[in-house]
Short mmCIF file of C-alpha atoms in Angstrom, two decimals:
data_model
loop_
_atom_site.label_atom_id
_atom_site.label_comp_id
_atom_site.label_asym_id
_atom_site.label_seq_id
_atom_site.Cartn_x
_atom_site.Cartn_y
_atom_site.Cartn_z
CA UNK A 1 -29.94 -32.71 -24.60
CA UNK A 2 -27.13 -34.47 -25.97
CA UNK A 3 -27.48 -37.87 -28.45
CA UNK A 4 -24.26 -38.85 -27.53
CA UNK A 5 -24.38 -43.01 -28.23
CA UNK A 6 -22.14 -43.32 -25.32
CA UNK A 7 -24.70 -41.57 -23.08
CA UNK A 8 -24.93 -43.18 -19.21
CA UNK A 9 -22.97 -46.15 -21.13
CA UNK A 10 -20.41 -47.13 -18.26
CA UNK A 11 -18.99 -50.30 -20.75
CA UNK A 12 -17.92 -46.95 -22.86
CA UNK A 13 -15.40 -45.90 -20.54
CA UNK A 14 -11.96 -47.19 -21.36
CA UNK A 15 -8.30 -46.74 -22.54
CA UNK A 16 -6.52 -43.29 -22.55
CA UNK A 17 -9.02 -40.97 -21.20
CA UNK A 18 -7.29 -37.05 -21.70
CA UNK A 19 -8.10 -35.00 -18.61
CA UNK A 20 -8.04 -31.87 -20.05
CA UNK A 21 -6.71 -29.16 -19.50
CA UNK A 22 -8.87 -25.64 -19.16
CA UNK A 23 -7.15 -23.44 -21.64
CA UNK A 24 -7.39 -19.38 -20.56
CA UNK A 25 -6.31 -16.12 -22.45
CA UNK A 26 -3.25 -14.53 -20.69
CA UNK A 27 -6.17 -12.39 -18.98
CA UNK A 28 -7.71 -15.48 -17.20
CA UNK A 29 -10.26 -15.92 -18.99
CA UNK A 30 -11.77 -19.02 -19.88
CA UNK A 31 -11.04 -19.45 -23.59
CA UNK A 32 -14.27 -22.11 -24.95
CA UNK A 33 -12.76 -21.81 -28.61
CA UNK A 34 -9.63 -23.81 -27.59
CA UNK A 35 -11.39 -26.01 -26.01
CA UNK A 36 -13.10 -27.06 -29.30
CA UNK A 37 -9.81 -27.00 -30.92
CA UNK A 38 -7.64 -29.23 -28.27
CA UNK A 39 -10.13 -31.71 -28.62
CA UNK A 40 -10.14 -31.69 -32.45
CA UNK A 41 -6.47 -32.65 -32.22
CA UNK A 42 -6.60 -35.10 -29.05
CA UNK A 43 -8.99 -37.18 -30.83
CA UNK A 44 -6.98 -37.00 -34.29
CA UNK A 45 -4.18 -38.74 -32.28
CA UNK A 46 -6.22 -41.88 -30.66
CA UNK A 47 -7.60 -40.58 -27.21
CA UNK A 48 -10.00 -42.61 -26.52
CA UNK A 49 -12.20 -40.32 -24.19
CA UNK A 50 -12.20 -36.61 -22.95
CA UNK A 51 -12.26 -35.53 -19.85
CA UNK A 52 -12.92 -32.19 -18.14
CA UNK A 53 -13.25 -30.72 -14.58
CA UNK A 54 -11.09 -33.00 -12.91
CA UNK A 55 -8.05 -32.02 -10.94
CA UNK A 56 -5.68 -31.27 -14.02
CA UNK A 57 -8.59 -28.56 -15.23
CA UNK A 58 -8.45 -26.26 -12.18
CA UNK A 59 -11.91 -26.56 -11.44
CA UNK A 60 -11.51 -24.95 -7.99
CA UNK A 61 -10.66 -21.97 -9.63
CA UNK A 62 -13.31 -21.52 -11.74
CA UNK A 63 -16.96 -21.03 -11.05
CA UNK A 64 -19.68 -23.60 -11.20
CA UNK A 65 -21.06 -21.47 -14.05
CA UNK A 66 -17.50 -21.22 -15.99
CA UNK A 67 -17.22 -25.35 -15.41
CA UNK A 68 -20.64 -25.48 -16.88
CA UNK A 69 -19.39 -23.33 -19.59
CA UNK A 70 -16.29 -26.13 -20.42
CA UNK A 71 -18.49 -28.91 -19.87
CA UNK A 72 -20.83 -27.88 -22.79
CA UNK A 73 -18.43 -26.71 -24.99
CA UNK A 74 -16.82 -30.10 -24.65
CA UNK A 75 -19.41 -31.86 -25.27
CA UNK A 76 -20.33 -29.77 -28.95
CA UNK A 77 -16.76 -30.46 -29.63
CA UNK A 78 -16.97 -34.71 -29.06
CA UNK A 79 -20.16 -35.02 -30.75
CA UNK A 80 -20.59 -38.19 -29.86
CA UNK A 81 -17.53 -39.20 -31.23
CA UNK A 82 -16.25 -40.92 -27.83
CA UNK A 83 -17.07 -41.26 -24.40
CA UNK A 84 -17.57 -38.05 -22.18
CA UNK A 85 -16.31 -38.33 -18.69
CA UNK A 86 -16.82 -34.71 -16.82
CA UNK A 87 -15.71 -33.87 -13.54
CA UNK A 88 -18.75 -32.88 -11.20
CA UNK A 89 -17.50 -33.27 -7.57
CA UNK A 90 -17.41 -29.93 -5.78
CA UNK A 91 -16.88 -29.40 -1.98
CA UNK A 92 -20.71 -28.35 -2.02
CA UNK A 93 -23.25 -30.82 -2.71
CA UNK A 94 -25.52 -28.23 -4.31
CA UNK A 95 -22.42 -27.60 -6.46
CA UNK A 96 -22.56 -31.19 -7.28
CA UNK A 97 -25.89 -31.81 -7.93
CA UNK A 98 -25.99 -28.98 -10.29
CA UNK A 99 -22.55 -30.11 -11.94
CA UNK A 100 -23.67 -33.85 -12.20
CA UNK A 101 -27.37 -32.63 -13.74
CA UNK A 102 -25.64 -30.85 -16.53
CA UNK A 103 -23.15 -33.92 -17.52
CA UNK A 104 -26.27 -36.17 -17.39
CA UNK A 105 -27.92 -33.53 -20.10
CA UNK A 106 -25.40 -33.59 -22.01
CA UNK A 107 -25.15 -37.24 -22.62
CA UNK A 108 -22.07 -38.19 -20.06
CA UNK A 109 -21.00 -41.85 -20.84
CA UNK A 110 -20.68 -40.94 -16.40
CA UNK A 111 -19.99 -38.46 -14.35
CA UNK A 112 -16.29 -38.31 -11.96
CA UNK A 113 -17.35 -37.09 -8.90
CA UNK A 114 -14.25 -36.25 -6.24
CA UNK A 115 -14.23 -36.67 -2.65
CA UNK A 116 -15.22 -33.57 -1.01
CA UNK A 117 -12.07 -31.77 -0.38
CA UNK A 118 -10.91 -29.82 2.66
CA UNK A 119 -13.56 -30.90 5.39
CA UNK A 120 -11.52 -34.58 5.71
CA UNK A 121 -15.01 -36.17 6.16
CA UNK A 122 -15.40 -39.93 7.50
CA UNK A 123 -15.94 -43.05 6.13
CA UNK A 124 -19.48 -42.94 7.15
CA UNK A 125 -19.55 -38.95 5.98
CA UNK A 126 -18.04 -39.73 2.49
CA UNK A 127 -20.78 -42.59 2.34
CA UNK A 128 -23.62 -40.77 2.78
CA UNK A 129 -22.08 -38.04 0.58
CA UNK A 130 -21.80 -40.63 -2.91
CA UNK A 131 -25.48 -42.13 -1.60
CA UNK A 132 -26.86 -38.77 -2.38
CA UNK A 133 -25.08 -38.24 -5.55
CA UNK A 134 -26.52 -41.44 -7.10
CA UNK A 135 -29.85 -41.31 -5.47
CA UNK A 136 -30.46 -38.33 -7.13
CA UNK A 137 -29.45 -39.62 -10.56
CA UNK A 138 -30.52 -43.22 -10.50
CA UNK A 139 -29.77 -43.14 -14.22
CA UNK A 140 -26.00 -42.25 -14.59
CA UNK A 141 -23.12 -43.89 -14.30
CA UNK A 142 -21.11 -42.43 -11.45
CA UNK A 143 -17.38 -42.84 -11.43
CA UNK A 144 -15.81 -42.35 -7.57
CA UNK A 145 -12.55 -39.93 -7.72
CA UNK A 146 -10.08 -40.37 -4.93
CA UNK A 147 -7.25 -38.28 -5.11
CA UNK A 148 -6.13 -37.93 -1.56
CA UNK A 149 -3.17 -35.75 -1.95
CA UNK A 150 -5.76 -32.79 -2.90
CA UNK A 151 -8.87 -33.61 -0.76
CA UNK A 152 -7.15 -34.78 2.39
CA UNK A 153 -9.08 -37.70 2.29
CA UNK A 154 -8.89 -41.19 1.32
CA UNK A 155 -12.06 -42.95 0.03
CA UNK A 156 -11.13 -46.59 1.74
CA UNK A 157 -11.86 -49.54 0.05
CA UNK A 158 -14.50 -51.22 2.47
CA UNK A 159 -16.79 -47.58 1.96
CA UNK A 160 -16.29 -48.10 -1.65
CA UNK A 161 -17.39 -51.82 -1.43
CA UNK A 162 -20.42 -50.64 0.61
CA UNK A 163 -21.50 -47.88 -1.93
CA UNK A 164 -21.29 -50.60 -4.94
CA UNK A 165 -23.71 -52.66 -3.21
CA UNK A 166 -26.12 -49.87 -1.92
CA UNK A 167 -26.25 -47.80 -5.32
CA UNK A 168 -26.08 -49.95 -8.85
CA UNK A 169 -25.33 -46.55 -10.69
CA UNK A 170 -21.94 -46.43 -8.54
CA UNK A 171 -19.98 -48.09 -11.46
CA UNK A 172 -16.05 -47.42 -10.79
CA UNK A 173 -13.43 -45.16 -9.30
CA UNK A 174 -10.33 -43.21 -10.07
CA UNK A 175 -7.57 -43.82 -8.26
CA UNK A 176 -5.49 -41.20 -7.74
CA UNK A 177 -3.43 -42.80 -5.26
CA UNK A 178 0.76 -43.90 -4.98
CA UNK A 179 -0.66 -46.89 -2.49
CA UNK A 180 -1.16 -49.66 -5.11
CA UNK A 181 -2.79 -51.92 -2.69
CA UNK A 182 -5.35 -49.68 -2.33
CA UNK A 183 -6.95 -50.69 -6.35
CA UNK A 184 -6.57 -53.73 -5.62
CA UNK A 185 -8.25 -54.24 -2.49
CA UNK A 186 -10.95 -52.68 -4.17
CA UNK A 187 -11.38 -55.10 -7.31
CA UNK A 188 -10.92 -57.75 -4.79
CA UNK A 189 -14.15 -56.28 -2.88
CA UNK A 190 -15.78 -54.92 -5.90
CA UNK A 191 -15.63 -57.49 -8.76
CA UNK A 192 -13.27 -56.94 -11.70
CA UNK A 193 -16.49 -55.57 -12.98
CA UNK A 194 -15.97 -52.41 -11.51
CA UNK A 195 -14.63 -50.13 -13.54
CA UNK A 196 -10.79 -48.98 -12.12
CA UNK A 197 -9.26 -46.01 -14.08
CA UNK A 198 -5.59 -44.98 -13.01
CA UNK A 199 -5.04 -41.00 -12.44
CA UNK A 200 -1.33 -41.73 -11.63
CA UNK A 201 0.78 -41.92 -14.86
CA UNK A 202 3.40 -44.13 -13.22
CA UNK A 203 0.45 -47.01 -12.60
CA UNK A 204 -1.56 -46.79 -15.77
CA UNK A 205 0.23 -50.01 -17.11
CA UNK A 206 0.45 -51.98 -13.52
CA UNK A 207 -3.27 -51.17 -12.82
CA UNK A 208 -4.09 -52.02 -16.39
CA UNK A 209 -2.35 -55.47 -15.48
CA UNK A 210 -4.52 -56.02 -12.32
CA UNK A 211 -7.79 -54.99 -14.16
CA UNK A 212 -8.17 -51.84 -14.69
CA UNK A 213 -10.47 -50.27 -17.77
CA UNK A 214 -7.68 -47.07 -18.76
CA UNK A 215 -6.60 -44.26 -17.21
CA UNK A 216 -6.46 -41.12 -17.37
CA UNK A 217 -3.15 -39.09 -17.20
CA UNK A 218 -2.24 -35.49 -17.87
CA UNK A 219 0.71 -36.49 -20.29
CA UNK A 220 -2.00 -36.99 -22.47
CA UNK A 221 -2.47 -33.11 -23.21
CA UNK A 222 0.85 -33.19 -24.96
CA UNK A 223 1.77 -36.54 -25.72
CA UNK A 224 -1.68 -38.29 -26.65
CA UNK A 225 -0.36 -40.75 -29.03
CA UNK A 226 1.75 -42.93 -26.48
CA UNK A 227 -0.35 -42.83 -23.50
CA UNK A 228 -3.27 -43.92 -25.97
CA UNK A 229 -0.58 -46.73 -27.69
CA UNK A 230 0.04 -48.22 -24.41
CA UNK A 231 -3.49 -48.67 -23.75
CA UNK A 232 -3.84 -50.32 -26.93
CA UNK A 233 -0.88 -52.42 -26.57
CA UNK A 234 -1.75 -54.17 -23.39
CA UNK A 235 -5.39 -54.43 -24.99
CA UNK A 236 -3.91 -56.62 -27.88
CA UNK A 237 -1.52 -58.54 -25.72
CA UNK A 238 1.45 -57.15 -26.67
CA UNK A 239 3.05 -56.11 -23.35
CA UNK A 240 6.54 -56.11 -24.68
CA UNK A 241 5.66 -52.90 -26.24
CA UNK A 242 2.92 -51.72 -23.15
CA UNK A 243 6.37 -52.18 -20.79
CA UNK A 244 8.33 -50.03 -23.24
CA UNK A 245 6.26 -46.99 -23.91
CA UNK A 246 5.87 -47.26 -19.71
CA UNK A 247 9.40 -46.86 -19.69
CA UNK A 248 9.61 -43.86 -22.66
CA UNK A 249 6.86 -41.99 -20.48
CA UNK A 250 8.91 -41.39 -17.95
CA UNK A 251 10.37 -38.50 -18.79
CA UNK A 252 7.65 -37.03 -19.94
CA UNK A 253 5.70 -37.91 -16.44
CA UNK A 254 8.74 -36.13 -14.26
CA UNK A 255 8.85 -32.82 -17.12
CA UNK A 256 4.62 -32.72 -16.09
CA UNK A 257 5.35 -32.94 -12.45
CA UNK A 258 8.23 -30.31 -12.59
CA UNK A 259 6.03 -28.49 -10.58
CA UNK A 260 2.27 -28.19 -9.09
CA UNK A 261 -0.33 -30.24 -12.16
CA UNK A 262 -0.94 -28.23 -14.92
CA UNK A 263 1.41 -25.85 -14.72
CA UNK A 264 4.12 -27.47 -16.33
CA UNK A 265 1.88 -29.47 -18.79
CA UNK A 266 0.34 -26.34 -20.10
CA UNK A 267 3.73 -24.68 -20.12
CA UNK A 268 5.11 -27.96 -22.35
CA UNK A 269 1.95 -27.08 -24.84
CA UNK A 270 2.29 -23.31 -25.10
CA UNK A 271 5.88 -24.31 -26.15
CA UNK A 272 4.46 -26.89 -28.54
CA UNK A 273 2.05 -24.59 -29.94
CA UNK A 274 -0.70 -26.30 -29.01
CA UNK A 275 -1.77 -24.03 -26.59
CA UNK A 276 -2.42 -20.20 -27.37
CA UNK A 277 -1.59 -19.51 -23.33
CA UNK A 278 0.21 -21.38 -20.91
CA UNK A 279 -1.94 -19.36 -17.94
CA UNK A 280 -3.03 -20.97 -15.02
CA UNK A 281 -4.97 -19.36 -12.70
CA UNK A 282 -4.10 -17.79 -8.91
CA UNK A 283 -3.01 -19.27 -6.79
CA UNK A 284 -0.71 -21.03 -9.22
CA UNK A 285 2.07 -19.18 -10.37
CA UNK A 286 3.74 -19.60 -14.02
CA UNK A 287 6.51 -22.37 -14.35
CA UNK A 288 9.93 -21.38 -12.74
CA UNK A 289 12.93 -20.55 -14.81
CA UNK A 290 14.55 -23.65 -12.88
CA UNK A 291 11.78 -26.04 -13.44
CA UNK A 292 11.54 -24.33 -17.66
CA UNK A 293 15.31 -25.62 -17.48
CA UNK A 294 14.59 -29.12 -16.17
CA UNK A 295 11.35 -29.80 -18.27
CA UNK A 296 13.70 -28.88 -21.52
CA UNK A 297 16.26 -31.34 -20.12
CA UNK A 298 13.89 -34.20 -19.85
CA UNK A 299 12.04 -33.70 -23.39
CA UNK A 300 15.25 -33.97 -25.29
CA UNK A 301 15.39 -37.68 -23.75
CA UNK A 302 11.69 -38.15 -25.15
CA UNK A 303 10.78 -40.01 -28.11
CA UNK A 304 7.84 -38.41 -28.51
CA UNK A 305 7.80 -34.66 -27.75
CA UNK A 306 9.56 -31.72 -29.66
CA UNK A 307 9.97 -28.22 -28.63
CA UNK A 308 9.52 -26.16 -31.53
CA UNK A 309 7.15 -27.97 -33.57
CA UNK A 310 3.33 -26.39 -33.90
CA UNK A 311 1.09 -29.21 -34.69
CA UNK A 312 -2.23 -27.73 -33.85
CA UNK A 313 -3.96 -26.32 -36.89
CA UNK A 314 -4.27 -22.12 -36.65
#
């Protein structure tokens, strides 16, 4: 059991959350002692949260007992240092259940629980699917994921209206969605209580601006420091500077989206030296020569990446 002061502490959860990445040894396997090591440096350089098993971690190509494996060695790693937001949504529900008890042990501020992929359940289906989730864990903060460009599914706003009145543990979503209505329809059903978090790196500042608590983008493997300065920045008031670093993240958003999340972002690290392997697992393939030429192209315009440096201790 984890004494984590941010345990089941939902009011924890805010600013630049780091989805992290699951490192692996050119073999494939899962490699725990980076994991301890990433985090080191993420938090050295303002994250304000961690992050693990959400889409950016390849958690559907790992085991429930490998994602177990990350979720604990993540945990050691934060020590309580800042909130702990694992990913435990499977396509199973006794995937889930099992993913979501081990977060809760280890002292999860809340656990991120996607919509069950593939099957393209209904409103009424995804419903009853959350209503099970937080019945069984009356006591943690659960954070709604919809990212329907994986699952095939899109969480609508009135079924996440009806889950925030039927379950008070049912504390906030991730949107993962290019329709910017769709946030806001749900703050406007929700309360501007409920916690919104931003999962596409092109709306972390406009959802910040309609209410949102942080976000969580995949830039932050590499480039930490801005995406947790603009957090900061719109936090203080100053959005002068929020609107610029917006603007410097660009490139740094297209060079991650080169091709198929993580591939290029681990690809960007293992040239940083950050990262001892840029593998991904099957079915993702290693970054094309063409999209290695266009991700160099678009970090020379960035302000705050360099090839070539190694900033991660040995």
């Amino acid at each position: 059991m984890s004494f984590s002061p941010f345990a089941a502490d939902p009011s924890a959860i805010t600013g630049a959350i780091t989805p992290l990445i699951t490192p692996f040894t050119d073999a494939g396997a899962v490699d725990l002692e980076s994991v301890a090591r990433l985090i080191d440096w993420q938090l050295a350089r303002g994250t304000h949260g961690i992050s693990v098993g959400g889409s950016t971690g390849e958690p559907t190509s790992q085991t429930v007992a490998e994602r177990i494996e990350v979720m604990r060695a993540a945990a050691a790693a934060i020590a309580g240092r800042v909130p702990f937001l694992p990913g435990t949504g499977s396509a199973l529900m006794s995937e889930t259940l099992e993913l979501t008890a081990e977060a809760q042990r280890l002292g999860a501020a809340a656990a991120l629980v996607v919509t069950p992929y593939y099957s393209r359940a209904q409103q009424d289906g995804l419903f009853n699917w959350y209503a099970q989730v937080a019945s069984e864990f009356p006591d943690l903060p659960i954070i709604l994921y919809n990212v329907p460009l994986r699952s095939a599914v899109d969480l609508a706003p009135t079924t996440v209206a009806r889950l925030r009145r039927a379950h008070e543990n049912i504390v906030g979503i991730k949107e993962t969605t290019k329709d910017f209505e769709h946030v806001s329809y749900v703050l406007d059903a929700c309360g501007q209580d409920f916690i919104a978090l931003s999962g596409i790196e092109l709306l972390c500042y406009p959802m910040l601006v309609l209410g949102g608590r942080g976000h969580l983008s995949c830039v932050g493997n590499f480039a930490p420091q801005p995406v947790a300065e603009l957090y900061e920045a719109h936090r203080r008031g100053d959005h002068e500077r929020a609107r610029a670093l917006h603007y410097d993240l660009h490139p740094l958003v297209d060079a991650a989206f080169a091709e198929t999340n993580p591939v290029p972002v681990k690809w960007v690290m293992h040239e940083l030296g950050i990262l001892r392997s840029a593998h991904a697992r099957i079915p993702l393939a290693p970054l094309s020569p063409a999209a290695q030429e266009r991700v160099r192209g678009l970090l020379a315009t960035s302000r705050h990446v360099t090839l070539g440096c190694s900033p991660i201790p040995s």
